[in-house]
CSV table of C-alpha atoms and ligand atoms in Angstrom, one decimal:
chain,number,residue,atom,x,y,z
A,1,UNK,CA,9.2,8.9,21.2
A,2,UNK,CA,7.9,5.5,22.4
A,3,UNK,CA,7.1,3.0,19.7
A,4,UNK,CA,4.3,4.4,17.5
A,5,UNK,CA,0.7,3.2,17.2
A,6,UNK,CA,0.5,1.3,13.9
A,7,UNK,CA,-3.2,2.0,13.3
A,8,UNK,CA,-2.7,5.8,13.8
A,9,UNK,CA,0.2,5.8,11.3
A,10,UNK,CA,-1.8,3.9,8.7
A,11,UNK,CA,-5.0,5.9,9.2
A,12,UNK,CA,-3.0,9.1,8.7
A,13,UNK,CA,-1.4,7.7,5.5
A,14,UNK,CA,-4.8,6.7,4.2
A,15,UNK,CA,-6.3,10.1,4.9
A,16,UNK,CA,-3.2,11.8,3.3
A,17,UNK,CA,-3.2,9.7,0.1
A,18,UNK,CA,0.1,7.9,0.8
A,19,UNK,CA,1.3,4.6,2.2
A,20,UNK,CA,3.5,3.7,5.2
A,21,UNK,CA,6.4,1.4,4.3
A,22,UNK,CA,6.4,-1.7,6.5
A,23,UNK,CA,9.8,-3.2,6.1
A,24,UNK,CA,10.8,-6.7,7.3
A,25,UNK,CA,14.1,-6.3,9.2
A,26,UNK,CA,16.4,-9.2,9.8
A,27,UNK,CA,18.8,-8.0,12.5
A,28,UNK,CA,20.1,-4.9,14.3
A,29,UNK,CA,21.9,-3.5,11.3
A,30,UNK,CA,18.8,-3.6,9.1
A,31,UNK,CA,16.7,-2.0,11.9
A,32,UNK,CA,19.1,0.9,12.2
A,33,UNK,CA,19.3,1.3,8.4
A,34,UNK,CA,15.5,1.3,8.0
A,35,UNK,CA,15.1,3.9,10.7
A,36,UNK,CA,17.9,6.0,9.3
A,37,UNK,CA,16.2,6.0,5.8
A,38,UNK,CA,12.9,7.1,7.4
A,39,UNK,CA,14.6,9.9,9.3
A,40,UNK,CA,16.4,11.1,6.2
A,41,UNK,CA,13.2,11.2,4.3
A,42,UNK,CA,11.0,12.5,7.2
A,43,UNK,CA,8.7,9.5,7.0
A,44,UNK,CA,7.0,7.4,9.6
A,45,UNK,CA,8.1,3.8,9.4
A,46,UNK,CA,7.0,0.3,10.5
A,47,UNK,CA,9.7,-2.2,11.4
A,48,UNK,CA,8.3,-5.7,10.8
A,49,UNK,CA,9.6,-8.9,12.2
A,50,UNK,CA,8.8,-12.4,10.8
A,51,UNK,CA,8.2,-15.2,13.3
A,52,UNK,CA,11.6,-16.6,12.1
A,53,UNK,CA,13.4,-13.3,13.0
A,54,UNK,CA,11.7,-13.3,16.5
A,55,UNK,CA,12.9,-16.8,17.1
A,56,UNK,CA,16.4,-16.1,15.7
A,57,UNK,CA,17.0,-12.9,17.6
A,58,UNK,CA,14.7,-13.2,20.6
A,59,UNK,CA,11.6,-11.2,21.3
A,60,UNK,CA,13.2,-9.2,24.2
A,61,UNK,CA,16.3,-8.0,22.3
A,62,UNK,CA,14.2,-7.0,19.3
A,63,UNK,CA,11.6,-5.1,21.3
A,64,UNK,CA,14.4,-3.5,23.4
A,65,UNK,CA,16.2,-2.3,20.3
A,66,UNK,CA,13.0,-1.1,18.5
A,67,UNK,CA,12.1,0.9,21.6
A,68,UNK,CA,15.6,2.3,21.9
A,69,UNK,CA,15.6,3.4,18.2
A,70,UNK,CA,12.0,4.8,18.4
A,71,UNK,CA,13.0,6.8,21.6
A,72,UNK,CA,15.9,8.4,19.8
A,73,UNK,CA,14.2,8.8,16.4
A,74,UNK,CA,12.8,12.1,15.1
A,75,UNK,CA,10.1,10.2,13.2
A,76,UNK,CA,7.5,7.7,14.4
A,77,UNK,CA,8.7,4.1,14.5
A,78,UNK,CA,6.3,1.2,15.0
A,79,UNK,CA,7.1,-2.4,15.6
A,80,UNK,CA,4.9,-5.0,13.8
A,81,UNK,CA,4.8,-8.8,13.9
A,82,UNK,CA,4.3,-10.1,10.4
A,83,UNK,CA,2.4,-13.3,9.4
A,84,UNK,CA,1.9,-15.2,12.6
A,85,UNK,CA,-0.4,-18.2,12.7
A,86,UNK,CA,1.0,-19.2,16.2
A,87,UNK,CA,-1.0,-17.9,19.0
A,88,UNK,CA,1.8,-18.3,21.6
A,89,UNK,CA,4.1,-16.0,19.5
A,90,UNK,CA,1.2,-13.5,19.1
A,91,UNK,CA,0.9,-13.3,22.9
A,92,UNK,CA,4.7,-12.9,23.3
A,93,UNK,CA,4.5,-9.9,20.9
A,94,UNK,CA,1.4,-8.4,22.6
A,95,UNK,CA,3.1,-8.6,26.0
A,96,UNK,CA,6.5,-7.8,24.7
A,97,UNK,CA,6.1,-4.2,23.4
A,98,UNK,CA,5.1,-4.7,19.7
A,99,UNK,CA,2.7,-2.0,18.3
A,100,UNK,CA,0.8,-4.5,16.2
A,101,UNK,CA,0.5,-8.1,15.1
A,102,UNK,CA,-0.6,-9.8,11.9
A,103,UNK,CA,-2.7,-12.8,13.0
A,104,UNK,CA,-2.5,-15.0,10.0
A,105,UNK,CA,-5.4,-17.4,10.1
A,106,UNK,CA,-5.4,-18.1,6.4
A,107,UNK,CA,-4.5,-21.7,7.1
A,108,UNK,CA,-7.7,-22.2,9.1
A,109,UNK,CA,-11.3,-22.9,7.7
A,110,UNK,CA,-13.5,-19.7,7.9
A,111,UNK,CA,-15.2,-20.5,11.2
A,112,UNK,CA,-12.0,-21.2,13.0
A,113,UNK,CA,-10.3,-18.1,11.5
A,114,UNK,CA,-13.3,-16.0,12.5
A,115,UNK,CA,-13.4,-17.3,16.1
A,116,UNK,CA,-9.6,-17.1,16.7
A,117,UNK,CA,-9.2,-13.6,15.1
A,118,UNK,CA,-11.9,-12.3,17.5
A,119,UNK,CA,-9.9,-13.8,20.4
A,120,UNK,CA,-6.7,-12.2,19.2
A,121,UNK,CA,-8.3,-8.8,18.7
A,122,UNK,CA,-9.7,-8.9,22.3
A,123,UNK,CA,-6.3,-9.9,23.7
A,124,UNK,CA,-4.4,-7.3,21.6
A,125,UNK,CA,-6.8,-4.4,22.1
A,126,UNK,CA,-6.7,-4.9,25.9
A,127,UNK,CA,-3.0,-4.1,25.6
A,128,UNK,CA,-3.5,-1.2,23.1
A,129,UNK,CA,-2.0,-3.3,20.3
A,130,UNK,CA,-3.3,-3.1,16.7
A,131,UNK,CA,-4.4,-6.2,14.8
A,132,UNK,CA,-3.9,-6.8,11.1
A,133,UNK,CA,-5.9,-9.9,9.9
A,134,UNK,CA,-5.4,-12.3,7.1
A,135,UNK,CA,-8.0,-15.0,6.5
A,136,UNK,CA,-7.5,-15.6,2.8
A,137,UNK,CA,-3.9,-16.5,2.0
A,138,UNK,CA,-1.5,-14.3,0.1
A,139,UNK,CA,0.6,-16.6,-2.0
A,140,UNK,CA,4.3,-17.2,-1.5
A,141,UNK,CA,6.2,-18.7,1.4
A,142,UNK,CA,8.0,-16.1,3.5
A,143,UNK,CA,10.4,-17.1,6.2
A,144,UNK,CA,8.7,-20.5,6.4
A,145,UNK,CA,5.1,-19.2,6.7
A,146,UNK,CA,2.5,-19.5,3.9
A,147,UNK,CA,1.8,-21.5,0.7
A,148,UNK,CA,2.4,-21.2,-3.0
A,149,UNK,CA,-1.2,-22.3,-3.6
A,150,UNK,CA,-4.4,-20.2,-3.1
A,151,UNK,CA,-6.1,-22.2,-0.3
A,152,UNK,CA,-8.8,-19.8,1.0
A,153,UNK,CA,-10.5,-16.9,-0.9
A,154,UNK,CA,-13.6,-15.1,0.0
A,155,UNK,CA,-15.9,-12.3,-1.4
A,156,UNK,CA,-15.2,-8.7,-0.3
A,157,UNK,CA,-18.5,-8.6,1.7
A,158,UNK,CA,-17.4,-11.7,3.6
A,159,UNK,CA,-14.0,-10.2,4.4
A,160,UNK,CA,-15.6,-7.1,5.7
A,161,UNK,CA,-18.2,-8.9,7.7
A,162,UNK,CA,-15.5,-11.0,9.4
A,163,UNK,CA,-13.3,-7.9,10.0
A,164,UNK,CA,-16.2,-6.0,11.6
A,165,UNK,CA,-17.4,-8.9,13.7
A,166,UNK,CA,-13.9,-9.7,15.0
A,167,UNK,CA,-12.7,-6.1,15.6
A,168,UNK,CA,-9.9,-6.3,13.0
A,169,UNK,CA,-8.0,-3.0,12.6
A,170,UNK,CA,-6.1,-3.5,9.4
A,171,UNK,CA,-7.2,-5.9,6.5
A,172,UNK,CA,-4.7,-7.9,4.5
A,173,UNK,CA,-6.7,-9.2,1.5
A,174,UNK,CA,-5.5,-11.1,-1.6
A,175,UNK,CA,-4.6,-8.4,-4.2
A,176,UNK,CA,-2.9,-10.5,-6.8
A,177,UNK,CA,0.5,-10.0,-5.3
A,178,UNK,CA,2.8,-12.7,-3.9
A,179,UNK,CA,5.7,-12.8,-1.5
A,180,UNK,CA,9.2,-13.2,-3.0
A,181,UNK,CA,10.3,-12.6,-6.6
A,182,UNK,CA,7.6,-12.8,-9.3
A,183,UNK,CA,8.1,-15.7,-11.7
A,184,UNK,CA,5.3,-14.3,-14.0
A,185,UNK,CA,3.5,-11.0,-14.3
A,186,UNK,CA,1.0,-10.8,-11.5
A,187,UNK,CA,-2.7,-10.0,-12.1
A,188,UNK,CA,-3.1,-7.1,-9.7
A,189,UNK,CA,-6.5,-6.5,-8.1
A,190,UNK,CA,-6.7,-2.7,-7.7
A,191,UNK,CA,-10.5,-3.2,-8.1
A,192,UNK,CA,-10.6,-5.2,-4.8
A,193,UNK,CA,-9.0,-2.3,-2.9
A,194,UNK,CA,-11.5,0.1,-4.5
A,195,UNK,CA,-14.4,-2.3,-3.6
A,196,UNK,CA,-13.2,-2.5,0.0
A,197,UNK,CA,-12.7,1.2,0.3
A,198,UNK,CA,-16.2,1.9,-1.2
A,199,UNK,CA,-17.8,-0.3,1.5
A,200,UNK,CA,-15.7,0.4,4.6
A,201,UNK,CA,-13.0,2.7,6.0
A,202,UNK,CA,-10.9,-0.2,7.3
A,203,UNK,CA,-7.3,0.4,6.3
A,204,UNK,CA,-6.0,-2.0,3.6
A,205,UNK,CA,-2.5,-3.6,3.6
A,206,UNK,CA,-0.6,-4.6,0.5
A,207,UNK,CA,1.7,-7.6,0.8
A,208,UNK,CA,4.3,-8.8,-1.6
A,209,UNK,CA,5.6,-5.3,-2.5
A,210,UNK,CA,9.0,-6.4,-4.0
A,211,UNK,CA,8.9,-6.4,-7.8
A,212,UNK,CA,5.9,-4.1,-8.3
A,213,UNK,CA,6.5,-1.1,-10.6
A,214,UNK,CA,6.2,2.5,-9.5
A,215,UNK,CA,3.0,2.7,-11.5
A,216,UNK,CA,1.6,-0.4,-9.7
A,217,UNK,CA,2.4,1.2,-6.3
A,218,UNK,CA,0.8,4.5,-7.4
A,219,UNK,CA,-2.4,2.8,-8.5
A,220,UNK,CA,-2.6,0.8,-5.3
A,221,UNK,CA,-2.1,3.9,-3.2
A,222,UNK,CA,-4.6,5.9,-5.3
A,223,UNK,CA,-7.1,3.0,-4.7
A,224,UNK,CA,-6.6,3.4,-0.9
A,225,UNK,CA,-3.8,1.1,0.3
A,226,UNK,CA,-2.3,2.6,3.5
A,227,UNK,CA,0.5,0.1,4.4
A,228,UNK,CA,2.9,-1.6,2.0
A,229,UNK,CA,5.0,-4.5,3.0
A,230,UNK,CA,8.6,-4.9,1.7
A,231,UNK,CA,10.8,-7.8,2.6
A,232,UNK,CA,12.6,-9.5,-0.3
A,233,UNK,CA,14.0,-6.1,-1.6
A,234,UNK,CA,15.8,-5.6,1.7
A,235,UNK,CA,17.1,-9.2,1.8
A,236,UNK,CA,18.5,-8.8,-1.8
A,237,UNK,CA,20.1,-5.4,-1.1
A,238,UNK,CA,21.6,-6.8,2.1
A,239,UNK,CA,23.1,-9.9,0.6
A,240,UNK,CA,24.3,-8.2,-2.6
A,241,UNK,CA,26.1,-5.6,-0.6
A,242,UNK,CA,27.7,-8.4,1.5
A,243,UNK,CA,28.7,-10.2,-1.7
A,244,UNK,CA,30.3,-7.1,-3.3
A,245,UNK,CA,32.2,-6.4,-0.1
A,246,UNK,CA,33.5,-9.9,0.3
A,247,UNK,CA,34.6,-10.1,-3.3
A,248,UNK,CA,36.5,-6.9,-2.8
A,249,UNK,CA,38.0,-8.0,0.6
A,250,UNK,CA,39.2,-11.2,-1.1
A,251,UNK,CA,40.8,-9.2,-4.0
A,252,UNK,CA,42.6,-6.8,-1.7
A,253,UNK,CA,43.2,-9.2,1.2
A,254,UNK,CA,41.6,-6.9,3.8
A,255,UNK,CA,38.9,-8.4,6.1
A,256,UNK,CA,37.1,-5.7,8.1
A,257,UNK,CA,33.6,-6.7,9.3
A,258,UNK,CA,32.7,-3.2,10.4
A,259,UNK,CA,33.5,-1.9,6.9
A,260,UNK,CA,31.1,-4.5,5.5
A,261,UNK,CA,28.4,-3.4,7.9
A,262,UNK,CA,28.8,0.2,6.8
A,263,UNK,CA,28.5,-0.9,3.1
A,264,UNK,CA,25.4,-3.0,3.9
A,265,UNK,CA,23.8,-0.1,5.9
A,266,UNK,CA,24.4,2.3,3.0
A,267,UNK,CA,22.8,-0.1,0.5
A,268,UNK,CA,19.7,-0.6,2.8
A,269,UNK,CA,19.3,3.2,3.4
A,270,UNK,CA,19.3,3.7,-0.4
A,271,UNK,CA,16.9,0.8,-1.0
A,272,UNK,CA,14.4,1.8,1.6
A,273,UNK,CA,14.7,5.5,0.7
A,274,UNK,CA,13.7,4.7,-2.8
A,275,UNK,CA,10.6,2.9,-1.5
A,276,UNK,CA,9.7,5.7,0.8
A,277,UNK,CA,9.8,8.0,-2.3
A,278,UNK,CA,7.5,5.7,-4.2
A,279,UNK,CA,5.0,5.4,-1.4
A,280,UNK,CA,4.8,9.2,-0.9
A,281,UNK,CA,5.4,9.0,2.9
A,282,UNK,CA,8.5,11.2,2.8
A,283,UNK,CA,8.2,14.8,4.1
A,284,UNK,CA,5.0,14.1,6.0
A,285,UNK,CA,6.7,14.4,9.5
B,1,13P,P1,8.0,-9.2,-0.4
B,1,13P,O1,8.9,-10.2,0.1
B,1,13P,O2,7.5,-9.6,-1.8
B,1,13P,O3,8.5,-7.8,-0.4
B,1,13P,O4,6.7,-9.2,0.5
B,1,13P,C1,6.8,-8.7,1.8
B,1,13P,C2,5.6,-9.0,2.6
B,1,13P,O5,4.5,-8.9,2.1
B,1,13P,C3,5.8,-9.3,4.0
B,1,13P,O6,4.6,-9.6,4.6
């Protein structure tokens, strides 16, 4: 299969009462592991790249590998650019084979966010690429993008009016979650998802998935969330598996990188498999 259409995957999830996991990958190993977890569970999957990952690995190799994995996969695999305030990188992704982009205009005042989101939607849609839009910021700094302070917040009617006017496909609103590990219990805004879904059929994206409980995920999905982003959980599983392997390598005096890759991959397949089970997307393909 070629890389999947993000909007179609999320619309199907929303209609079916489940959410598609969108997992921030960091390299080839994590891309392979996430796709393997999706295949094992018979779930569609979205591979997400931060701008930092695009800059570190290069757009061409990432897109080539995603398309190679999607071609050989028995489940739909989409490629999504996560939080990107940089229009040049957005264009690179649109022209480079990504299924979708998150144009993050939450650092702009409302008028600029509105005007630029409309431009990005026009550019992306001409290439068949889905646009997720964020005009109010989701707290937490991820891979160098974002802020720990709430800088822009709007009413639901304003969010929907801007989404409709600009042609936004997927909406990323503030839902009380944050990127990274929670330092205090979040005040989750299930009510905002319900309000959006009562007024519009635009698919809603939940950011900051790491650290939420199974009950939280269940309530967000029941309220109508169709795409859930996971990044920190993958990074933790990756690094902890490396650490465990390296400690053991030191103890026994055997240094085999490929064995470490196998251990990391297994840890990631297990971690992402657990999220797929929580999001209800398994067994749908
Ligand atoms: P976490 O790092 O909290 O899982 O959030 C991921 C995310 O929202 C990526 O956009």
